[in-house]
PDB file of C-alpha atoms in Angstrom:
ATOM      1  CA  MET A 334     -20.292 -20.715   6.987  1.00  0.00           C
ATOM      2  CA  ALA A 335     -22.406 -21.505   3.986  1.00  0.00           C
ATOM      3  CA  ALA A 336     -24.840 -23.572   6.016  1.00  0.00           C
ATOM      4  CA  ALA A 337     -25.542 -20.555   8.187  1.00  0.00           C
ATOM      5  CA  VAL A 338     -26.496 -18.343   5.320  1.00  0.00           C
ATOM      6  CA  ALA A 339     -29.974 -19.691   4.781  1.00  0.00           C
ATOM      7  CA  SER A 340     -32.345 -21.043   7.300  1.00  0.00           C
ATOM      8  CA  SER A 341     -34.467 -22.859   5.391  1.00  0.00           C
ATOM      9  CA  CYS A 342     -33.960 -20.856  -2.234  1.00  0.00           C
ATOM     10  CA  CYS A 343     -44.590 -30.265 -15.375  1.00  0.00           C
ATOM     11  CA  ALA A 344     -50.539 -35.414 -22.262  1.00  0.00           C
ATOM     12  CA  SER A 345     -52.817 -34.877 -24.482  1.00  0.00           C
ATOM     13  CA  SER A 346     -54.509 -37.667 -26.463  1.00  0.00           C
ATOM     14  CA  SER A 347     -55.557 -35.886 -29.682  1.00  0.00           C
ATOM     15  CA  ALA A 348     -56.161 -38.162 -32.612  1.00  0.00           C
ATOM     16  CA  ARG A 349     -54.360 -35.904 -35.096  1.00  0.00           C
ATOM     17  CA  PRO A 350     -51.497 -33.583 -34.161  1.00  0.00           C
ATOM     18  CA  LEU A 351     -51.622 -29.905 -35.047  1.00  0.00           C
ATOM     19  CA  VAL A 352     -48.596 -28.248 -36.611  1.00  0.00           C
ATOM     20  CA  ARG A 353     -47.865 -24.664 -37.497  1.00  0.00           C
ATOM     21  CA  ARG A 354     -46.978 -23.980 -41.124  1.00  0.00           C
ATOM     22  CA  THR A 355     -43.278 -23.055 -41.379  1.00  0.00           C
ATOM     23  CA  GLY A 356     -42.761 -19.315 -41.597  1.00  0.00           C
ATOM     24  CA  SER A 357     -46.335 -18.585 -40.608  1.00  0.00           C
ATOM     25  CA  ARG A 358     -46.966 -15.852 -38.055  1.00  0.00           C
ATOM     26  CA  SER A 359     -50.732 -15.844 -38.421  1.00  0.00           C
ATOM     27  CA  GLY A 360     -51.405 -18.284 -35.589  1.00  0.00           C
ATOM     28  CA  LYS A 361     -53.033 -20.845 -37.985  1.00  0.00           C
ATOM     29  CA  LEU A 362     -52.618 -24.522 -37.192  1.00  0.00           C
ATOM     30  CA  TRP A 363     -53.090 -27.365 -39.745  1.00  0.00           C
ATOM     31  CA  SER A 364     -54.477 -30.779 -38.925  1.00  0.00           C
ATOM     32  CA  VAL A 365     -52.138 -33.567 -40.093  1.00  0.00           C
ATOM     33  CA  GLY A 366     -53.151 -37.153 -40.715  1.00  0.00           C
ATOM     34  CA  GLY A 367     -56.510 -38.775 -41.252  1.00  0.00           C
ATOM     35  CA  GLY A 368     -57.701 -40.945 -44.105  1.00  0.00           C
ATOM     36  CA  THR A 369     -56.706 -40.518 -47.743  1.00  0.00           C
ATOM     37  CA  GLY A 370     -58.732 -37.876 -49.491  1.00  0.00           C
ATOM     38  CA  ARG A 371     -59.980 -36.403 -46.264  1.00  0.00           C
ATOM     39  CA  LYS A 372     -59.789 -32.631 -46.459  1.00  0.00           C
ATOM     40  CA  ALA A 373     -57.420 -31.074 -43.957  1.00  0.00           C
ATOM     41  CA  ARG A 374     -59.147 -28.864 -41.463  1.00  0.00           C
ATOM     42  CA  LEU A 375     -57.829 -25.351 -40.970  1.00  0.00           C
ATOM     43  CA  LEU A 376     -58.030 -23.971 -37.469  1.00  0.00           C
ATOM     44  CA  SER A 377     -57.558 -20.279 -36.891  1.00  0.00           C
ATOM     45  CA  ILE A 378     -56.350 -19.185 -33.479  1.00  0.00           C
ATOM     46  CA  SER A 379     -55.921 -15.528 -32.602  1.00  0.00           C
ATOM     47  CA  ALA A 380     -53.784 -14.399 -29.654  1.00  0.00           C
ATOM     48  CA  THR A 381     -53.986 -11.004 -28.056  1.00  0.00           C
ATOM     49  CA  ALA A 382     -52.236  -9.564 -25.060  1.00  0.00           C
ATOM     50  CA  ALA A 383     -54.473  -9.887 -22.028  1.00  0.00           C
ATOM     51  CA  ALA A 384     -55.117  -6.910 -19.811  1.00  0.00           C
ATOM     52  CA  PRO A 385     -53.422  -7.246 -16.410  1.00  0.00           C
ATOM     53  CA  SER A 386     -56.752  -7.331 -14.614  1.00  0.00           C
ATOM     54  CA  SER A 387     -57.778 -10.484 -16.493  1.00  0.00           C
ATOM     55  CA  VAL A 388     -54.855 -12.568 -15.230  1.00  0.00           C
ATOM     56  CA  ASP A 389     -56.026 -15.212 -12.779  1.00  0.00           C
ATOM     57  CA  TYR A 390     -53.621 -14.393  -9.973  1.00  0.00           C
ATOM     58  CA  ALA A 391     -55.797 -16.239  -7.489  1.00  0.00           C
ATOM     59  CA  ALA A 392     -55.931 -19.539  -9.353  1.00  0.00           C
ATOM     60  CA  GLY A 393     -55.812 -22.382  -6.871  1.00  0.00           C
ATOM     61  CA  THR A 394     -55.793 -20.107  -3.849  1.00  0.00           C
ATOM     62  CA  GLY A 395     -59.481 -20.028  -3.006  1.00  0.00           C
ATOM     63  CA  ALA A 396     -62.769 -20.090  -4.826  1.00  0.00           C
ATOM     64  CA  GLY A 397     -64.577 -16.831  -5.346  1.00  0.00           C
ATOM     65  CA  ALA A 398     -61.558 -14.592  -4.826  1.00  0.00           C
ATOM     66  CA  ASP A 399     -61.789 -11.307  -6.642  1.00  0.00           C
ATOM     67  CA  ASP A 400     -59.021 -11.298  -9.233  1.00  0.00           C
ATOM     68  CA  ASP A 401     -58.673  -7.528  -9.393  1.00  0.00           C
ATOM     69  CA  ALA A 402     -58.347  -7.258  -5.618  1.00  0.00           C
ATOM     70  CA  VAL A 403     -55.757 -10.034  -5.486  1.00  0.00           C
ATOM     71  CA  ALA A 404     -53.720  -8.445  -8.276  1.00  0.00           C
ATOM     72  CA  SER A 405     -53.829  -5.084  -6.525  1.00  0.00           C
ATOM     73  CA  LEU A 406     -52.762  -6.569  -3.203  1.00  0.00           C
ATOM     74  CA  LYS A 407     -49.875  -8.406  -4.836  1.00  0.00           C
ATOM     75  CA  VAL A 408     -48.610  -5.093  -6.157  1.00  0.00           C
ATOM     76  CA  LYS A 409     -49.092  -3.562  -2.707  1.00  0.00           C
ATOM     77  CA  LEU A 410     -47.037  -6.315  -1.051  1.00  0.00           C
ATOM     78  CA  LEU A 411     -44.196  -6.147  -3.572  1.00  0.00           C
ATOM     79  CA  SER A 412     -44.138  -2.362  -3.222  1.00  0.00           C
ATOM     80  CA  ALA A 413     -43.971  -2.665   0.578  1.00  0.00           C
ATOM     81  CA  VAL A 414     -40.873  -4.890   0.453  1.00  0.00           C
ATOM     82  CA  SER A 415     -39.090  -3.138  -2.404  1.00  0.00           C
ATOM     83  CA  GLY A 416     -36.012  -1.148  -1.435  1.00  0.00           C
ATOM     84  CA  LEU A 417     -35.478  -3.165   1.765  1.00  0.00           C
ATOM     85  CA  ASN A 418     -32.553  -5.211   0.390  1.00  0.00           C
ATOM     86  CA  ARG A 419     -34.529  -8.413   0.988  1.00  0.00           C
ATOM     87  CA  GLY A 420     -35.178  -7.336   4.567  1.00  0.00           C
ATOM     88  CA  LEU A 421     -31.607  -6.488   5.583  1.00  0.00           C
ATOM     89  CA  ALA A 422     -32.513  -2.781   5.647  1.00  0.00           C
ATOM     90  CA  ALA A 423     -35.955  -3.201   7.217  1.00  0.00           C
ATOM     91  CA  SER A 424     -36.962  -1.223  10.297  1.00  0.00           C
ATOM     92  CA  GLN A 425     -39.696  -2.343  12.663  1.00  0.00           C
ATOM     93  CA  GLU A 426     -42.131  -0.113  10.777  1.00  0.00           C
ATOM     94  CA  ASP A 427     -41.117  -1.804   7.515  1.00  0.00           C
ATOM     95  CA  LEU A 428     -41.612  -5.230   9.081  1.00  0.00           C
ATOM     96  CA  ASP A 429     -45.101  -4.320  10.260  1.00  0.00           C
ATOM     97  CA  ARG A 430     -46.056  -2.856   6.885  1.00  0.00           C
ATOM     98  CA  ALA A 431     -44.865  -5.936   4.998  1.00  0.00           C
ATOM     99  CA  ASP A 432     -46.617  -8.320   7.381  1.00  0.00           C
ATOM    100  CA  ALA A 433     -49.908  -6.396   7.096  1.00  0.00           C
ATOM    101  CA  ALA A 434     -49.712  -6.395   3.285  1.00  0.00           C
ATOM    102  CA  ALA A 435     -49.001 -10.133   3.245  1.00  0.00           C
ATOM    103  CA  ARG A 436     -51.961 -10.864   5.525  1.00  0.00           C
ATOM    104  CA  GLU A 437     -54.254  -8.817   3.294  1.00  0.00           C
ATOM    105  CA  LEU A 438     -53.195 -10.852   0.265  1.00  0.00           C
ATOM    106  CA  GLU A 439     -53.582 -14.145   2.129  1.00  0.00           C
ATOM    107  CA  ALA A 440     -57.107 -13.177   3.193  1.00  0.00           C
ATOM    108  CA  ALA A 441     -58.164 -11.859  -0.226  1.00  0.00           C
ATOM    109  CA  ALA A 442     -57.086 -15.111  -1.877  1.00  0.00           C
ATOM    110  CA  GLY A 443     -59.885 -16.965  -0.131  1.00  0.00           C
ATOM    111  CA  GLY A 444     -58.758 -17.134   3.470  1.00  0.00           C
ATOM    112  CA  GLU A 445     -58.330 -20.912   3.236  1.00  0.00           C
ATOM    113  CA  PRO A 446     -55.081 -22.910   3.609  1.00  0.00           C
ATOM    114  CA  VAL A 447     -53.159 -23.606   0.428  1.00  0.00           C
ATOM    115  CA  ASP A 448     -53.754 -27.174  -0.745  1.00  0.00           C
ATOM    116  CA  LEU A 449     -50.301 -28.352  -1.817  1.00  0.00           C
ATOM    117  CA  ASP A 450     -51.579 -31.754  -2.895  1.00  0.00           C
ATOM    118  CA  LYS A 451     -53.726 -30.008  -5.502  1.00  0.00           C
ATOM    119  CA  ASP A 452     -51.329 -27.180  -6.332  1.00  0.00           C
ATOM    120  CA  MET A 453     -48.038 -29.070  -6.147  1.00  0.00           C
ATOM    121  CA  ASP A 454     -47.168 -28.171  -9.748  1.00  0.00           C
ATOM    122  CA  LYS A 455     -47.133 -24.470  -8.826  1.00  0.00           C
ATOM    123  CA  LEU A 456     -44.146 -25.069  -6.529  1.00  0.00           C
ATOM    124  CA  GLN A 457     -42.035 -26.258  -9.452  1.00  0.00           C
ATOM    125  CA  GLY A 458     -39.300 -23.930 -10.628  1.00  0.00           C
ATOM    126  CA  ARG A 459     -36.650 -21.468  -9.512  1.00  0.00           C
ATOM    127  CA  TRP A 460     -37.922 -18.831  -7.087  1.00  0.00           C
ATOM    128  CA  ARG A 461     -36.138 -15.605  -6.151  1.00  0.00           C
ATOM    129  CA  LEU A 462     -36.341 -14.315  -2.596  1.00  0.00           C
ATOM    130  CA  VAL A 463     -37.461 -10.680  -2.554  1.00  0.00           C
ATOM    131  CA  TYR A 464     -38.036 -10.348   1.187  1.00  0.00           C
ATOM    132  CA  SER A 465     -37.336 -12.141   4.447  1.00  0.00           C
ATOM    133  CA  SER A 466     -38.327 -10.623   7.766  1.00  0.00           C
ATOM    134  CA  ALA A 467     -35.592 -12.718   9.397  1.00  0.00           C
ATOM    135  CA  PHE A 468     -32.861 -10.693   7.667  1.00  0.00           C
ATOM    136  CA  SER A 469     -33.809  -7.689   9.798  1.00  0.00           C
ATOM    137  CA  SER A 470     -31.705  -9.330  12.519  1.00  0.00           C
ATOM    138  CA  ARG A 471     -28.716  -8.095  10.468  1.00  0.00           C
ATOM    139  CA  THR A 472     -27.238 -11.587  10.177  1.00  0.00           C
ATOM    140  CA  LEU A 473     -27.102 -13.821   7.133  1.00  0.00           C
ATOM    141  CA  GLY A 474     -28.516 -16.658   9.223  1.00  0.00           C
ATOM    142  CA  GLY A 475     -31.794 -14.813   9.600  1.00  0.00           C
ATOM    143  CA  SER A 476     -33.556 -15.821  12.799  1.00  0.00           C
ATOM    144  CA  ARG A 477     -30.926 -18.522  13.289  1.00  0.00           C
ATOM    145  CA  PRO A 478     -27.271 -17.820  14.153  1.00  0.00           C
ATOM    146  CA  GLY A 479     -25.175 -16.642  11.227  1.00  0.00           C
ATOM    147  CA  PRO A 480     -22.386 -14.286  10.200  1.00  0.00           C
ATOM    148  CA  PRO A 481     -23.275 -10.616  10.759  1.00  0.00           C
ATOM    149  CA  THR A 482     -23.660  -8.154   7.929  1.00  0.00           C
ATOM    150  CA  GLY A 483     -21.836  -4.843   7.833  1.00  0.00           C
ATOM    151  CA  ARG A 484     -18.170  -4.117   8.304  1.00  0.00           C
ATOM    152  CA  LEU A 485     -17.276  -6.835  10.811  1.00  0.00           C
ATOM    153  CA  LEU A 486     -16.939  -9.449   8.083  1.00  0.00           C
ATOM    154  CA  PRO A 487     -16.303  -8.698   4.398  1.00  0.00           C
ATOM    155  CA  ILE A 488     -19.328 -10.678   3.199  1.00  0.00           C
ATOM    156  CA  THR A 489     -21.838  -9.259   0.736  1.00  0.00           C
ATOM    157  CA  LEU A 490     -25.086 -11.106   0.159  1.00  0.00           C
ATOM    158  CA  GLY A 491     -26.211 -11.370  -3.453  1.00  0.00           C
ATOM    159  CA  GLN A 492     -29.353 -12.965  -4.843  1.00  0.00           C
ATOM    160  CA  VAL A 493     -31.043 -15.803  -2.965  1.00  0.00           C
ATOM    161  CA  PHE A 494     -33.039 -18.468  -4.807  1.00  0.00           C
ATOM    162  CA  GLN A 495     -35.018 -21.602  -4.052  1.00  0.00           C
ATOM    163  CA  ARG A 496     -34.989 -24.313  -6.693  1.00  0.00           C
ATOM    164  CA  ILE A 497     -37.813 -26.833  -6.250  1.00  0.00           C
ATOM    165  CA  ASP A 498     -38.300 -30.072  -8.181  1.00  0.00           C
ATOM    166  CA  VAL A 499     -41.653 -31.623  -7.301  1.00  0.00           C
ATOM    167  CA  VAL A 500     -40.767 -34.939  -8.993  1.00  0.00           C
ATOM    168  CA  SER A 501     -37.420 -35.660  -7.314  1.00  0.00           C
ATOM    169  CA  LYS A 502     -38.418 -33.778  -4.112  1.00  0.00           C
ATOM    170  CA  ASP A 503     -35.239 -31.703  -4.339  1.00  0.00           C
ATOM    171  CA  PHE A 504     -35.341 -28.367  -2.530  1.00  0.00           C
ATOM    172  CA  ASP A 505     -32.190 -26.264  -2.912  1.00  0.00           C
ATOM    173  CA  ASN A 506     -31.407 -22.925  -1.312  1.00  0.00           C
ATOM    174  CA  ILE A 507     -28.992 -21.100  -3.611  1.00  0.00           C
ATOM    175  CA  VAL A 508     -27.108 -18.114  -2.230  1.00  0.00           C
ATOM    176  CA  GLU A 509     -24.784 -15.797  -4.130  1.00  0.00           C
ATOM    177  CA  LEU A 510     -21.984 -14.313  -2.003  1.00  0.00           C
ATOM    178  CA  GLU A 511     -19.046 -11.977  -2.404  1.00  0.00           C
ATOM    179  CA  LEU A 512     -16.114 -12.398  -0.028  1.00  0.00           C
ATOM    180  CA  GLY A 513     -13.734  -9.512   0.477  1.00  0.00           C
ATOM    181  CA  ALA A 514     -10.017 -10.057  -0.069  1.00  0.00           C
ATOM    182  CA  PRO A 515      -6.950  -8.029   0.987  1.00  0.00           C
ATOM    183  CA  TRP A 516      -5.966  -5.277  -1.385  1.00  0.00           C
ATOM    184  CA  PRO A 517      -5.046  -5.494  -4.243  1.00  0.00           C
ATOM    185  CA  LEU A 518      -6.765  -8.841  -4.686  1.00  0.00           C
ATOM    186  CA  PRO A 519     -10.298  -8.722  -6.138  1.00  0.00           C
ATOM    187  CA  PRO A 520     -13.240 -10.022  -4.086  1.00  0.00           C
ATOM    188  CA  VAL A 521     -14.138 -13.689  -4.468  1.00  0.00           C
ATOM    189  CA  GLU A 522     -17.566 -14.405  -5.916  1.00  0.00           C
ATOM    190  CA  LEU A 523     -19.161 -17.736  -5.152  1.00  0.00           C
ATOM    191  CA  THR A 524     -22.472 -19.564  -5.097  1.00  0.00           C
ATOM    192  CA  ALA A 525     -23.405 -21.785  -2.161  1.00  0.00           C
ATOM    193  CA  THR A 526     -26.059 -24.430  -2.788  1.00  0.00           C
ATOM    194  CA  LEU A 527     -27.695 -25.950   0.284  1.00  0.00           C
ATOM    195  CA  ALA A 528     -29.334 -29.127  -0.966  1.00  0.00           C
ATOM    196  CA  HIS A 529     -32.412 -30.529   0.803  1.00  0.00           C
ATOM    197  CA  LYS A 530     -35.173 -33.040   0.309  1.00  0.00           C
ATOM    198  CA  PHE A 531     -38.730 -31.973   1.056  1.00  0.00           C
ATOM    199  CA  GLU A 532     -42.019 -33.544   2.011  1.00  0.00           C
ATOM    200  CA  ILE A 533     -45.540 -32.186   2.421  1.00  0.00           C
ATOM    201  CA  ILE A 534     -46.798 -32.037   5.999  1.00  0.00           C
ATOM    202  CA  GLY A 535     -50.571 -31.788   6.335  1.00  0.00           C
ATOM    203  CA  THR A 536     -52.240 -29.511   3.806  1.00  0.00           C
ATOM    204  CA  SER A 537     -49.983 -26.501   3.381  1.00  0.00           C
ATOM    205  CA  SER A 538     -46.731 -27.114   5.268  1.00  0.00           C
ATOM    206  CA  ILE A 539     -43.376 -28.282   3.936  1.00  0.00           C
ATOM    207  CA  LYS A 540     -40.597 -29.996   5.842  1.00  0.00           C
ATOM    208  CA  ILE A 541     -37.091 -29.789   4.388  1.00  0.00           C
ATOM    209  CA  THR A 542     -34.219 -32.054   5.439  1.00  0.00           C
ATOM    210  CA  PHE A 543     -30.659 -30.893   4.872  1.00  0.00           C
ATOM    211  CA  ASP A 544     -28.482 -33.043   2.620  1.00  0.00           C
ATOM    212  CA  LYS A 545     -25.264 -31.215   1.696  1.00  0.00           C
ATOM    213  CA  THR A 546     -23.665 -27.874   0.889  1.00  0.00           C
ATOM    214  CA  THR A 547     -21.766 -27.259  -2.338  1.00  0.00           C
ATOM    215  CA  VAL A 548     -19.723 -24.131  -3.041  1.00  0.00           C
ATOM    216  CA  LYS A 549     -18.832 -23.019  -6.591  1.00  0.00           C
ATOM    217  CA  THR A 550     -16.606 -20.049  -7.364  1.00  0.00           C
ATOM    218  CA  LYS A 551     -17.501 -17.529 -10.073  1.00  0.00           C
ATOM    219  CA  GLY A 552     -15.736 -14.835 -12.042  1.00  0.00           C
ATOM    220  CA  ASN A 553     -11.950 -15.216 -12.376  1.00  0.00           C
ATOM    221  CA  LEU A 554     -12.028 -18.421 -10.326  1.00  0.00           C
ATOM    222  CA  SER A 555     -14.910 -20.052 -12.181  1.00  0.00           C
ATOM    223  CA  GLN A 556     -12.552 -22.749 -13.541  1.00  0.00           C
ATOM    224  CA  LEU A 557     -12.252 -24.298 -10.087  1.00  0.00           C
ATOM    225  CA  PRO A 558     -14.437 -27.386  -9.536  1.00  0.00           C
ATOM    226  CA  PRO A 559     -17.319 -27.280  -7.052  1.00  0.00           C
ATOM    227  CA  LEU A 560     -16.376 -27.974  -3.455  1.00  0.00           C
ATOM    228  CA  GLU A 561     -18.627 -30.000  -1.195  1.00  0.00           C
ATOM    229  CA  VAL A 562     -18.442 -28.740   2.366  1.00  0.00           C
ATOM    230  CA  PRO A 563     -17.770 -31.653   4.758  1.00  0.00           C
ATOM    231  CA  ARG A 564     -20.575 -32.530   7.109  1.00  0.00           C
ATOM    232  CA  ILE A 565     -20.064 -32.462  10.874  1.00  0.00           C
ATOM    233  CA  PRO A 566     -19.282 -35.976  12.167  1.00  0.00           C
ATOM    234  CA  VAL A 567     -22.285 -37.762  13.636  1.00  0.00           C
ATOM    235  CA  ASN A 568     -20.567 -38.130  17.026  1.00  0.00           C
ATOM    236  CA  LEU A 569     -20.393 -34.344  17.437  1.00  0.00           C
ATOM    237  CA  PRO A 570     -23.322 -32.159  18.558  1.00  0.00           C
ATOM    238  CA  PRO A 571     -25.319 -30.817  15.600  1.00  0.00           C
ATOM    239  CA  PRO A 572     -24.924 -27.122  14.759  1.00  0.00           C
ATOM    240  CA  SER A 573     -27.663 -24.713  15.739  1.00  0.00           C
ATOM    241  CA  ASN A 574     -28.494 -24.171  12.075  1.00  0.00           C
ATOM    242  CA  THR A 575     -28.546 -27.320   9.955  1.00  0.00           C
ATOM    243  CA  GLY A 576     -30.599 -25.764   7.190  1.00  0.00           C
ATOM    244  CA  SER A 577     -33.506 -28.077   8.019  1.00  0.00           C
ATOM    245  CA  GLY A 578     -36.893 -26.922   9.193  1.00  0.00           C
ATOM    246  CA  GLU A 579     -40.580 -26.516   8.440  1.00  0.00           C
ATOM    247  CA  PHE A 580     -42.612 -23.680   6.998  1.00  0.00           C
ATOM    248  CA  GLU A 581     -46.160 -23.046   5.844  1.00  0.00           C
ATOM    249  CA  VAL A 582     -47.093 -21.882   2.355  1.00  0.00           C
ATOM    250  CA  THR A 583     -49.762 -19.258   3.019  1.00  0.00           C
ATOM    251  CA  TYR A 584     -50.150 -17.949  -0.532  1.00  0.00           C
ATOM    252  CA  LEU A 585     -49.262 -19.586  -3.851  1.00  0.00           C
ATOM    253  CA  ASP A 586     -49.954 -18.808  -7.468  1.00  0.00           C
ATOM    254  CA  VAL A 587     -47.996 -19.179 -10.686  1.00  0.00           C
ATOM    255  CA  ASP A 588     -45.563 -16.338  -9.969  1.00  0.00           C
ATOM    256  CA  THR A 589     -45.768 -15.368  -6.275  1.00  0.00           C
ATOM    257  CA  ARG A 590     -45.316 -17.361  -3.077  1.00  0.00           C
ATOM    258  CA  ILE A 591     -45.607 -16.373   0.590  1.00  0.00           C
ATOM    259  CA  THR A 592     -44.276 -18.605   3.347  1.00  0.00           C
ATOM    260  CA  ARG A 593     -44.189 -18.339   7.132  1.00  0.00           C
ATOM    261  CA  GLY A 594     -41.397 -20.213   8.882  1.00  0.00           C
ATOM    262  CA  ASP A 595     -41.271 -22.267  12.036  1.00  0.00           C
ATOM    263  CA  ARG A 596     -39.797 -19.252  13.840  1.00  0.00           C
ATOM    264  CA  GLY A 597     -42.312 -16.768  12.500  1.00  0.00           C
ATOM    265  CA  GLU A 598     -40.267 -15.620   9.492  1.00  0.00           C
ATOM    266  CA  LEU A 599     -42.225 -14.066   6.643  1.00  0.00           C
ATOM    267  CA  ARG A 600     -40.729 -14.704   3.220  1.00  0.00           C
ATOM    268  CA  VAL A 601     -41.892 -13.516  -0.178  1.00  0.00           C
ATOM    269  CA  PHE A 602     -40.720 -15.147  -3.407  1.00  0.00           C
ATOM    270  CA  VAL A 603     -41.338 -14.452  -7.087  1.00  0.00           C
ATOM    271  CA  ILE A 604     -40.732 -16.914  -9.892  1.00  0.00           C
ATOM    272  CA  SER A 605     -37.337 -16.357 -11.475  1.00  0.00           C
TER     273      SER A 605
END
């Protein structure tokens, strides 16, 4: 069941180190080291909060992009997908609005494919899924087969994350679930981790290969050890949803990522 939930969820070489004087809040750094009798050099660094419009949202996404326009379109996209329960509550009108907002942002960021070889470090981290067009199918498998949402099965979808390690090439889809239980038993909370390995295909596409699924209970049952879900024997036909697949990264900066899947799914992530 867990495998059906998700389809596809960091030197300087300075001669003398700089240290901050203990207890100082002034932002002054002192140079340490050097020859005897050499006068220490005092550097004064001032930090001020930058205005939102000065943030380089388009870094690495295309030369010449207008930062203000990109920032505005990011807000427009996140506003379009807010309140849609990650796409589970999206109507066709909502789907169209989200897709149009995503395409505007992709175009404003330079209109060129993301170069993952150059911007690989921006993939690093734990990303939270804020929208998937595939969830509008009303199943937890998205555009692939999966358990239905609603009253047929007592399954509630929680947060969905992607944890990416660009060094080890680990790519984990992490899904929080709540399983209903007969009264008066409380619902069972658990986290399913679908572990993958990933590789870069071409310039902006990623291929993930399923490895294993691990389930860990939370709440009152958090003392139980993680359970690895057995894999289907190799002599049996593979399931329709193995958790493997390919997708294209169409927009990427330090805190927002847009991907389009091999079945046309639009997904929007923010850094967690």
